[in-house]
């Protein structure tokens, strides 16, 4: 299968989708930093989406780009994660306490759970995120920044009342929308928007894909880059409640993500087979930048500066390898065949 035909002056349209995953999305910050620092001249960013921590990164990178340039976006990503890190003595104590409780619970030790509606300090984390975002992003400017030439911005949430996945696009991205995208129901109260309550978008499309593909024909992505936090495969059996819940959430996000990506690849195959006219449909390569590193599930709430720096450094390394790999290959246009390995013995 060949790549889409382009003349030498044509730009390659790229959309980036940032998966959520708590503190692990500092990895995404590192990926975006390296991509922006070494952004190929022949590529044009036409859209960026994110869920939960992925939304923090997507919004921050987008804002830096549309208000200035790549250097500003990189600077904002750095400062955002510095602000989100547990740096002072009190914050480090709280971070160590929360991370320690999570690790104890995953070991099987029964830890009493308290609803965020009953915990007196549940709003502190939400306020911390809001303050960090508003310190660097002028949200009231966003509607005027959403021009036709600006990359499309998409933030994913779940509408608790309607029972559907809901995205907030371009000028609809507000502090409430971003907070809703990160409102993990066991940690934060739901966020009310237009009379409906919203939770963390990890429950469904993680990250949003469809909105990135629903774009003007001349800006439709030639390549979709997915920054994937959740591991596709895992070894061993999750046994503690914490491990089971963590893997369940990973599967919920990955399964819906893979279904959407496979639809894109099927369309590519139908175009090649002549079932869809190339005059009306264009192929999109699906490319992934994966973390490929296993961390204990408790580290998804770990904001220690050293861990955040480690994740961002890993992200830069993975992004460098991705860029060195060059153009997409045939497998990034085709859907994998369904397979099941039967048990042995």
mmCIF file of C-alpha atoms in Angstrom:
data_model
loop_
_atom_site.group_PDB
_atom_site.id
_atom_site.type_symbol
_atom_site.label_atom_id
_atom_site.label_comp_id
_atom_site.label_asym_id
_atom_site.label_seq_id
_atom_site.Cartn_x
_atom_site.Cartn_y
_atom_site.Cartn_z
ATOM 1 C CA UNK A 1 0.000 0.000 0.000
ATOM 2 C CA UNK A 2 1.351 3.375 -0.921
ATOM 3 C CA UNK A 3 1.209 6.586 1.038
ATOM 4 C CA UNK A 4 -1.187 9.327 -0.072
ATOM 5 C CA UNK A 5 0.112 11.113 -3.166
ATOM 6 C CA UNK A 6 1.373 14.591 -2.391
ATOM 7 C CA UNK A 7 3.318 17.036 -4.490
ATOM 8 C CA UNK A 8 6.575 18.397 -3.167
ATOM 9 C CA UNK A 9 4.953 21.630 -1.951
ATOM 10 C CA UNK A 10 2.083 19.968 -0.077
ATOM 11 C CA UNK A 11 1.943 19.960 3.701
ATOM 12 C CA UNK A 12 1.172 16.834 5.687
ATOM 13 C CA UNK A 13 -1.762 17.495 8.006
ATOM 14 C CA UNK A 14 -1.256 16.024 11.474
ATOM 15 C CA UNK A 15 -3.643 15.673 14.409
ATOM 16 C CA UNK A 16 -2.445 14.657 17.877
ATOM 17 C CA UNK A 17 -4.572 12.811 20.444
ATOM 18 C CA UNK A 18 -3.373 12.768 24.077
ATOM 19 C CA UNK A 19 -4.579 9.930 26.285
ATOM 20 C CA UNK A 20 -5.304 10.556 29.965
ATOM 21 C CA UNK A 21 -3.725 8.728 32.877
ATOM 22 C CA UNK A 22 -3.121 10.885 35.938
ATOM 23 C CA UNK A 23 0.441 11.895 36.712
ATOM 24 C CA UNK A 24 1.638 9.566 33.971
ATOM 25 C CA UNK A 25 0.554 12.211 31.471
ATOM 26 C CA UNK A 26 3.714 14.123 32.338
ATOM 27 C CA UNK A 27 5.066 11.661 29.760
ATOM 28 C CA UNK A 28 2.791 13.346 27.218
ATOM 29 C CA UNK A 29 4.212 16.723 28.180
ATOM 30 C CA UNK A 30 7.677 15.412 27.350
ATOM 31 C CA UNK A 31 6.496 13.946 24.049
ATOM 32 C CA UNK A 32 4.909 17.221 22.981
ATOM 33 C CA UNK A 33 8.000 19.193 23.968
ATOM 34 C CA UNK A 34 10.254 17.107 21.733
ATOM 35 C CA UNK A 35 7.756 17.027 18.862
ATOM 36 C CA UNK A 36 7.406 20.801 18.953
ATOM 37 C CA UNK A 37 11.135 21.383 19.313
ATOM 38 C CA UNK A 38 11.893 19.270 16.235
ATOM 39 C CA UNK A 39 8.652 19.812 14.319
ATOM 40 C CA UNK A 40 9.237 18.989 10.623
ATOM 41 C CA UNK A 41 8.625 21.926 8.287
ATOM 42 C CA UNK A 42 6.486 19.804 5.983
ATOM 43 C CA UNK A 43 3.980 18.998 8.739
ATOM 44 C CA UNK A 44 1.040 21.149 9.811
ATOM 45 C CA UNK A 45 -0.815 20.606 13.077
ATOM 46 C CA UNK A 46 -4.544 20.720 12.339
ATOM 47 C CA UNK A 47 -5.943 19.466 15.634
ATOM 48 C CA UNK A 48 -5.095 18.305 19.133
ATOM 49 C CA UNK A 49 -7.291 16.532 21.670
ATOM 50 C CA UNK A 50 -6.958 15.225 25.188
ATOM 51 C CA UNK A 51 -8.697 13.660 28.134
ATOM 52 C CA UNK A 52 -7.933 14.307 31.808
ATOM 53 C CA UNK A 53 -4.185 14.974 32.160
ATOM 54 C CA UNK A 54 -3.949 14.617 28.398
ATOM 55 C CA UNK A 55 -6.311 17.586 28.134
ATOM 56 C CA UNK A 56 -3.965 19.697 30.290
ATOM 57 C CA UNK A 57 -1.158 18.996 27.838
ATOM 58 C CA UNK A 58 -3.273 19.470 24.713
ATOM 59 C CA UNK A 59 -4.684 22.791 25.903
ATOM 60 C CA UNK A 60 -1.315 24.114 27.070
ATOM 61 C CA UNK A 61 0.489 23.204 23.851
ATOM 62 C CA UNK A 62 -2.361 24.588 21.745
ATOM 63 C CA UNK A 63 -2.437 27.874 23.652
ATOM 64 C CA UNK A 64 1.306 28.367 23.363
ATOM 65 C CA UNK A 65 1.182 27.734 19.622
ATOM 66 C CA UNK A 66 -1.758 29.987 18.772
ATOM 67 C CA UNK A 67 -0.567 32.876 20.947
ATOM 68 C CA UNK A 68 3.107 32.666 20.023
ATOM 69 C CA UNK A 69 5.103 29.718 18.687
ATOM 70 C CA UNK A 70 6.620 26.320 19.458
ATOM 71 C CA UNK A 71 9.106 27.793 21.931
ATOM 72 C CA UNK A 72 6.292 29.351 23.955
ATOM 73 C CA UNK A 73 4.329 26.087 23.939
ATOM 74 C CA UNK A 74 7.372 24.203 25.241
ATOM 75 C CA UNK A 75 7.910 26.807 27.960
ATOM 76 C CA UNK A 76 4.275 26.573 29.062
ATOM 77 C CA UNK A 77 4.389 22.776 29.226
ATOM 78 C CA UNK A 78 7.462 22.970 31.439
ATOM 79 C CA UNK A 79 5.987 25.538 33.803
ATOM 80 C CA UNK A 80 2.612 23.800 33.978
ATOM 81 C CA UNK A 81 4.158 20.553 35.173
ATOM 82 C CA UNK A 82 6.403 22.410 37.583
ATOM 83 C CA UNK A 83 3.289 23.989 39.078
ATOM 84 C CA UNK A 84 1.459 20.655 39.253
ATOM 85 C CA UNK A 85 4.409 18.937 40.946
ATOM 86 C CA UNK A 86 4.501 18.575 44.726
ATOM 87 C CA UNK A 87 7.311 21.004 45.507
ATOM 88 C CA UNK A 88 6.766 22.547 48.938
ATOM 89 C CA UNK A 89 6.999 20.638 52.225
ATOM 90 C CA UNK A 90 3.259 20.433 52.900
ATOM 91 C CA UNK A 91 2.445 19.387 49.347
ATOM 92 C CA UNK A 92 5.122 16.702 49.380
ATOM 93 C CA UNK A 93 3.720 15.330 52.623
ATOM 94 C CA UNK A 94 0.216 15.119 51.135
ATOM 95 C CA UNK A 95 1.567 13.570 47.933
ATOM 96 C CA UNK A 96 3.552 10.924 49.826
ATOM 97 C CA UNK A 97 0.531 10.169 52.002
ATOM 98 C CA UNK A 98 -1.856 9.722 49.049
ATOM 99 C CA UNK A 99 0.652 7.686 47.046
ATOM 100 C CA UNK A 100 1.418 5.537 50.081
ATOM 101 C CA UNK A 101 -2.257 4.853 50.747
ATOM 102 C CA UNK A 102 -2.740 3.854 47.122
ATOM 103 C CA UNK A 103 0.209 1.471 47.302
ATOM 104 C CA UNK A 104 -1.040 -0.063 50.554
ATOM 105 C CA UNK A 105 -4.499 -0.557 49.089
ATOM 106 C CA UNK A 106 -3.086 -2.225 45.993
ATOM 107 C CA UNK A 107 -1.193 -4.638 48.250
ATOM 108 C CA UNK A 108 -4.504 -5.892 49.609
ATOM 109 C CA UNK A 109 -4.605 -3.974 52.871
ATOM 110 C CA UNK A 110 -8.180 -2.775 53.473
ATOM 111 C CA UNK A 111 -8.201 1.026 53.417
ATOM 112 C CA UNK A 112 -11.453 2.876 54.223
ATOM 113 C CA UNK A 113 -12.711 4.853 51.240
ATOM 114 C CA UNK A 114 -14.400 8.213 51.629
ATOM 115 C CA UNK A 115 -16.606 9.832 49.014
ATOM 116 C CA UNK A 116 -15.236 13.142 47.700
ATOM 117 C CA UNK A 117 -18.589 14.598 48.744
ATOM 118 C CA UNK A 118 -17.745 13.720 52.347
ATOM 119 C CA UNK A 119 -14.040 14.565 52.313
ATOM 120 C CA UNK A 120 -13.449 18.159 53.471
ATOM 121 C CA UNK A 121 -10.360 18.655 51.299
ATOM 122 C CA UNK A 122 -11.663 17.210 48.039
ATOM 123 C CA UNK A 123 -11.855 20.642 46.396
ATOM 124 C CA UNK A 124 -8.209 21.442 47.104
ATOM 125 C CA UNK A 125 -6.907 19.321 44.236
ATOM 126 C CA UNK A 126 -9.431 20.790 41.827
ATOM 127 C CA UNK A 127 -8.516 24.320 42.915
ATOM 128 C CA UNK A 128 -4.830 23.489 42.482
ATOM 129 C CA UNK A 129 -5.408 22.407 38.879
ATOM 130 C CA UNK A 130 -7.564 25.443 38.094
ATOM 131 C CA UNK A 131 -4.996 27.836 39.548
ATOM 132 C CA UNK A 132 -2.151 26.220 37.600
ATOM 133 C CA UNK A 133 -4.059 26.415 34.322
ATOM 134 C CA UNK A 134 -5.358 29.950 34.803
ATOM 135 C CA UNK A 135 -1.893 31.175 35.743
ATOM 136 C CA UNK A 136 -0.665 30.414 32.232
ATOM 137 C CA UNK A 137 -3.782 30.423 30.051
ATOM 138 C CA UNK A 138 -6.137 33.345 29.479
ATOM 139 C CA UNK A 139 -9.316 31.355 28.937
ATOM 140 C CA UNK A 140 -11.321 34.410 27.917
ATOM 141 C CA UNK A 141 -9.014 34.736 24.889
ATOM 142 C CA UNK A 142 -9.779 31.254 23.563
ATOM 143 C CA UNK A 143 -12.877 32.131 21.455
ATOM 144 C CA UNK A 144 -10.944 34.800 19.534
ATOM 145 C CA UNK A 145 -7.996 32.439 19.044
ATOM 146 C CA UNK A 146 -10.150 29.764 17.391
ATOM 147 C CA UNK A 147 -9.649 30.893 13.814
ATOM 148 C CA UNK A 148 -9.971 28.609 10.810
ATOM 149 C CA UNK A 149 -6.196 28.318 10.546
ATOM 150 C CA UNK A 150 -5.741 27.423 14.214
ATOM 151 C CA UNK A 151 -5.526 23.754 15.191
ATOM 152 C CA UNK A 152 -8.803 22.319 16.407
ATOM 153 C CA UNK A 153 -8.869 21.915 20.205
ATOM 154 C CA UNK A 154 -10.882 19.071 21.774
ATOM 155 C CA UNK A 155 -11.362 18.144 25.450
ATOM 156 C CA UNK A 156 -13.135 14.915 26.426
ATOM 157 C CA UNK A 157 -15.534 14.332 29.340
ATOM 158 C CA UNK A 158 -18.443 12.086 30.294
ATOM 159 C CA UNK A 159 -21.943 13.487 30.850
ATOM 160 C CA UNK A 160 -23.047 11.644 33.994
ATOM 161 C CA UNK A 161 -26.739 12.509 33.603
ATOM 162 C CA UNK A 162 -27.110 11.754 29.897
ATOM 163 C CA UNK A 163 -24.809 8.737 30.048
ATOM 164 C CA UNK A 164 -22.823 9.809 26.988
ATOM 165 C CA UNK A 165 -19.330 10.901 26.122
ATOM 166 C CA UNK A 166 -19.183 14.660 25.560
ATOM 167 C CA UNK A 167 -16.468 16.733 23.978
ATOM 168 C CA UNK A 168 -15.852 20.448 24.319
ATOM 169 C CA UNK A 169 -14.406 21.930 21.150
ATOM 170 C CA UNK A 170 -12.534 25.188 20.517
ATOM 171 C CA UNK A 171 -14.362 28.130 22.131
ATOM 172 C CA UNK A 172 -16.328 25.720 24.356
ATOM 173 C CA UNK A 173 -13.100 24.825 26.195
ATOM 174 C CA UNK A 174 -13.382 26.580 29.554
ATOM 175 C CA UNK A 175 -11.815 25.995 32.974
ATOM 176 C CA UNK A 176 -14.908 23.982 33.900
ATOM 177 C CA UNK A 177 -14.566 21.777 30.822
ATOM 178 C CA UNK A 178 -10.927 20.994 31.588
ATOM 179 C CA UNK A 179 -11.684 20.333 35.264
ATOM 180 C CA UNK A 180 -14.570 18.067 34.239
ATOM 181 C CA UNK A 181 -12.212 16.111 32.010
ATOM 182 C CA UNK A 182 -10.060 15.389 35.076
ATOM 183 C CA UNK A 183 -12.861 14.857 37.616
ATOM 184 C CA UNK A 184 -12.055 11.289 38.665
ATOM 185 C CA UNK A 185 -15.253 10.399 40.578
ATOM 186 C CA UNK A 186 -13.445 8.693 43.453
ATOM 187 C CA UNK A 187 -11.320 11.808 44.011
ATOM 188 C CA UNK A 188 -13.341 14.835 42.907
ATOM 189 C CA UNK A 189 -16.951 15.933 42.845
ATOM 190 C CA UNK A 190 -18.627 16.042 39.439
ATOM 191 C CA UNK A 191 -18.416 19.340 37.551
ATOM 192 C CA UNK A 192 -21.700 20.953 36.526
ATOM 193 C CA UNK A 193 -21.843 22.398 33.010
ATOM 194 C CA UNK A 194 -25.102 23.645 31.473
ATOM 195 C CA UNK A 195 -27.196 21.803 34.035
ATOM 196 C CA UNK A 196 -25.447 18.442 33.539
ATOM 197 C CA UNK A 197 -22.837 16.818 35.740
ATOM 198 C CA UNK A 198 -19.576 15.694 34.172
ATOM 199 C CA UNK A 199 -16.895 13.215 35.148
ATOM 200 C CA UNK A 200 -13.440 12.339 33.960
ATOM 201 C CA UNK A 201 -13.343 11.397 30.271
ATOM 202 C CA UNK A 202 -11.333 8.229 30.970
ATOM 203 C CA UNK A 203 -14.581 6.263 31.035
ATOM 204 C CA UNK A 204 -15.061 6.448 27.286
ATOM 205 C CA UNK A 205 -13.102 7.899 24.373
ATOM 206 C CA UNK A 206 -9.649 8.258 25.797
ATOM 207 C CA UNK A 207 -8.557 10.320 23.961
ATOM 208 C CA UNK A 208 -11.187 11.893 21.650
ATOM 209 C CA UNK A 209 -10.624 10.915 18.023
ATOM 210 C CA UNK A 210 -13.827 11.530 16.068
ATOM 211 C CA UNK A 211 -13.779 15.319 16.472
ATOM 212 C CA UNK A 212 -10.253 15.421 15.061
ATOM 213 C CA UNK A 213 -11.430 13.593 11.950
ATOM 214 C CA UNK A 214 -14.574 15.729 11.535
ATOM 215 C CA UNK A 215 -12.811 18.665 9.984
ATOM 216 C CA UNK A 216 -12.789 20.609 6.720
ATOM 217 C CA UNK A 217 -11.671 18.433 3.815
ATOM 218 C CA UNK A 218 -8.531 20.454 3.104
ATOM 219 C CA UNK A 219 -7.446 20.091 6.733
ATOM 220 C CA UNK A 220 -8.349 16.451 7.276
ATOM 221 C CA UNK A 221 -5.437 14.668 8.988
ATOM 222 C CA UNK A 222 -3.082 12.726 6.751
ATOM 223 C CA UNK A 223 -1.595 11.326 9.948
ATOM 224 C CA UNK A 224 -3.074 10.847 13.415
ATOM 225 C CA UNK A 225 -0.503 10.666 16.209
ATOM 226 C CA UNK A 226 -1.808 9.023 19.386
ATOM 227 C CA UNK A 227 0.201 9.559 22.570
ATOM 228 C CA UNK A 228 -0.780 6.446 24.498
ATOM 229 C CA UNK A 229 -0.313 6.168 28.252
ATOM 230 C CA UNK A 230 -2.199 2.972 29.024
ATOM 231 C CA UNK A 231 -0.391 -0.266 28.218
ATOM 232 C CA UNK A 232 -2.111 -2.359 25.580
ATOM 233 C CA UNK A 233 -0.946 -5.619 27.123
ATOM 234 C CA UNK A 234 -0.115 -6.620 30.663
ATOM 235 C CA UNK A 235 1.424 -9.602 32.377
ATOM 236 C CA UNK A 236 0.018 -11.378 35.381
ATOM 237 C CA UNK A 237 -3.375 -11.126 37.021
ATOM 238 C CA UNK A 238 -4.626 -7.999 38.802
ATOM 239 C CA UNK A 239 -5.688 -9.209 42.244
ATOM 240 C CA UNK A 240 -6.143 -6.224 44.560
ATOM 241 C CA UNK A 241 -9.116 -3.897 44.192
ATOM 242 C CA UNK A 242 -6.768 -1.076 43.208
ATOM 243 C CA UNK A 243 -5.046 -3.149 40.515
ATOM 244 C CA UNK A 244 -8.366 -4.441 39.190
ATOM 245 C CA UNK A 245 -9.836 -0.933 39.010
ATOM 246 C CA UNK A 246 -6.698 0.406 37.341
ATOM 247 C CA UNK A 247 -6.640 -2.288 34.658
ATOM 248 C CA UNK A 248 -10.393 -1.941 34.142
ATOM 249 C CA UNK A 249 -9.969 1.772 33.443
ATOM 250 C CA UNK A 250 -7.043 1.084 31.115
ATOM 251 C CA UNK A 251 -9.127 -1.418 29.174
ATOM 252 C CA UNK A 252 -12.141 0.904 29.016
ATOM 253 C CA UNK A 253 -10.026 3.603 27.412
ATOM 254 C CA UNK A 254 -7.951 1.355 25.164
ATOM 255 C CA UNK A 255 -10.809 -0.747 23.809
ATOM 256 C CA UNK A 256 -12.849 2.271 22.694
ATOM 257 C CA UNK A 257 -9.685 3.901 21.336
ATOM 258 C CA UNK A 258 -8.753 0.819 19.325
ATOM 259 C CA UNK A 259 -12.261 0.567 17.894
ATOM 260 C CA UNK A 260 -12.099 4.144 16.632
ATOM 261 C CA UNK A 261 -8.617 3.702 15.206
ATOM 262 C CA UNK A 262 -9.589 0.488 13.447
ATOM 263 C CA UNK A 263 -12.516 2.269 11.789
ATOM 264 C CA UNK A 264 -10.046 4.773 10.331
ATOM 265 C CA UNK A 265 -7.865 1.950 9.058
ATOM 266 C CA UNK A 266 -10.841 0.097 7.565
ATOM 267 C CA UNK A 267 -11.758 3.230 5.629
ATOM 268 C CA UNK A 268 -8.181 3.295 4.321
ATOM 269 C CA UNK A 269 -8.599 -0.267 3.085
ATOM 270 C CA UNK A 270 -11.955 0.487 1.460
ATOM 271 C CA UNK A 271 -10.368 3.402 -0.402
ATOM 272 C CA UNK A 272 -7.566 1.150 -1.658
ATOM 273 C CA UNK A 273 -10.092 -1.492 -2.687
ATOM 274 C CA UNK A 274 -12.091 1.073 -4.665
ATOM 275 C CA UNK A 275 -15.170 0.836 -2.450
ATOM 276 C CA UNK A 276 -14.851 4.528 -1.566
ATOM 277 C CA UNK A 277 -13.874 7.201 -4.106
ATOM 278 C CA UNK A 278 -10.535 8.886 -3.435
ATOM 279 C CA UNK A 279 -12.090 12.123 -4.669
ATOM 280 C CA UNK A 280 -14.307 12.192 -1.566
ATOM 281 C CA UNK A 281 -12.262 10.220 0.968
ATOM 282 C CA UNK A 282 -8.646 10.430 2.060
ATOM 283 C CA UNK A 283 -6.497 7.932 3.887
ATOM 284 C CA UNK A 284 -5.124 8.629 7.353
ATOM 285 C CA UNK A 285 -2.125 6.894 8.878
ATOM 286 C CA UNK A 286 -2.585 5.981 12.536
ATOM 287 C CA UNK A 287 0.667 6.260 14.466
ATOM 288 C CA UNK A 288 1.240 5.698 18.171
ATOM 289 C CA UNK A 289 3.800 7.056 20.595
ATOM 290 C CA UNK A 290 3.586 4.678 23.534
ATOM 291 C CA UNK A 291 5.079 4.949 26.994
ATOM 292 C CA UNK A 292 6.168 1.280 26.971
ATOM 293 C CA UNK A 293 7.141 1.434 30.616
ATOM 294 C CA UNK A 294 5.445 -0.311 33.510
ATOM 295 C CA UNK A 295 4.833 1.627 36.698
ATOM 296 C CA UNK A 296 2.887 0.659 39.792
ATOM 297 C CA UNK A 297 -0.719 1.847 39.607
ATOM 298 C CA UNK A 298 -0.180 4.019 42.698
ATOM 299 C CA UNK A 299 2.186 6.249 40.708
ATOM 300 C CA UNK A 300 -0.738 7.665 38.738
ATOM 301 C CA UNK A 301 -1.289 9.968 41.724
ATOM 302 C CA UNK A 302 2.416 10.600 42.371
ATOM 303 C CA UNK A 303 3.365 14.227 41.748
ATOM 304 C CA UNK A 304 6.866 14.109 43.193
ATOM 305 C CA UNK A 305 9.166 16.365 41.135
ATOM 306 C CA UNK A 306 11.672 13.587 40.447
ATOM 307 C CA UNK A 307 8.967 11.288 39.072
ATOM 308 C CA UNK A 308 7.471 14.042 36.918
ATOM 309 C CA UNK A 309 10.921 14.814 35.500
ATOM 310 C CA UNK A 310 11.510 11.110 34.827
ATOM 311 C CA UNK A 311 8.259 10.829 32.894
ATOM 312 C CA UNK A 312 8.892 13.973 30.863
ATOM 313 C CA UNK A 313 12.386 12.773 30.008
ATOM 314 C CA UNK A 314 10.968 9.412 28.924
ATOM 315 C CA UNK A 315 8.441 11.233 26.757
ATOM 316 C CA UNK A 316 11.171 13.196 25.019
ATOM 317 C CA UNK A 317 13.095 9.987 24.375
ATOM 318 C CA UNK A 318 10.071 8.207 22.889
ATOM 319 C CA UNK A 319 9.240 11.228 20.720
ATOM 320 C CA UNK A 320 12.801 11.386 19.401
ATOM 321 C CA UNK A 321 12.601 7.732 18.363
ATOM 322 C CA UNK A 322 9.242 8.387 16.724
ATOM 323 C CA UNK A 323 10.606 11.265 14.658
ATOM 324 C CA UNK A 324 13.669 9.255 13.667
ATOM 325 C CA UNK A 325 11.406 6.488 12.335
ATOM 326 C CA UNK A 326 10.359 8.735 9.452
ATOM 327 C CA UNK A 327 7.147 8.489 7.394
ATOM 328 C CA UNK A 328 4.398 5.974 8.233
ATOM 329 C CA UNK A 329 4.702 2.429 6.952
ATOM 330 C CA UNK A 330 2.044 0.156 5.485
ATOM 331 C CA UNK A 331 0.926 -1.255 8.839
ATOM 332 C CA UNK A 332 -0.113 2.211 9.980
ATOM 333 C CA UNK A 333 -2.739 2.374 7.240
ATOM 334 C CA UNK A 334 -4.272 -1.083 7.715
ATOM 335 C CA UNK A 335 -6.362 -2.594 10.503
ATOM 336 C CA UNK A 336 -5.015 -5.665 12.315
ATOM 337 C CA UNK A 337 -6.826 -8.940 11.831
ATOM 338 C CA UNK A 338 -8.792 -10.041 14.905
ATOM 339 C CA UNK A 339 -6.907 -12.756 16.732
ATOM 340 C CA UNK A 340 -7.243 -14.901 19.787
ATOM 341 C CA UNK A 341 -4.592 -17.169 21.186
ATOM 342 C CA UNK A 342 -6.240 -20.318 22.548
ATOM 343 C CA UNK A 343 -5.063 -21.615 25.901
ATOM 344 C CA UNK A 344 -2.487 -24.378 25.823
ATOM 345 C CA UNK A 345 -2.598 -27.635 27.674
#
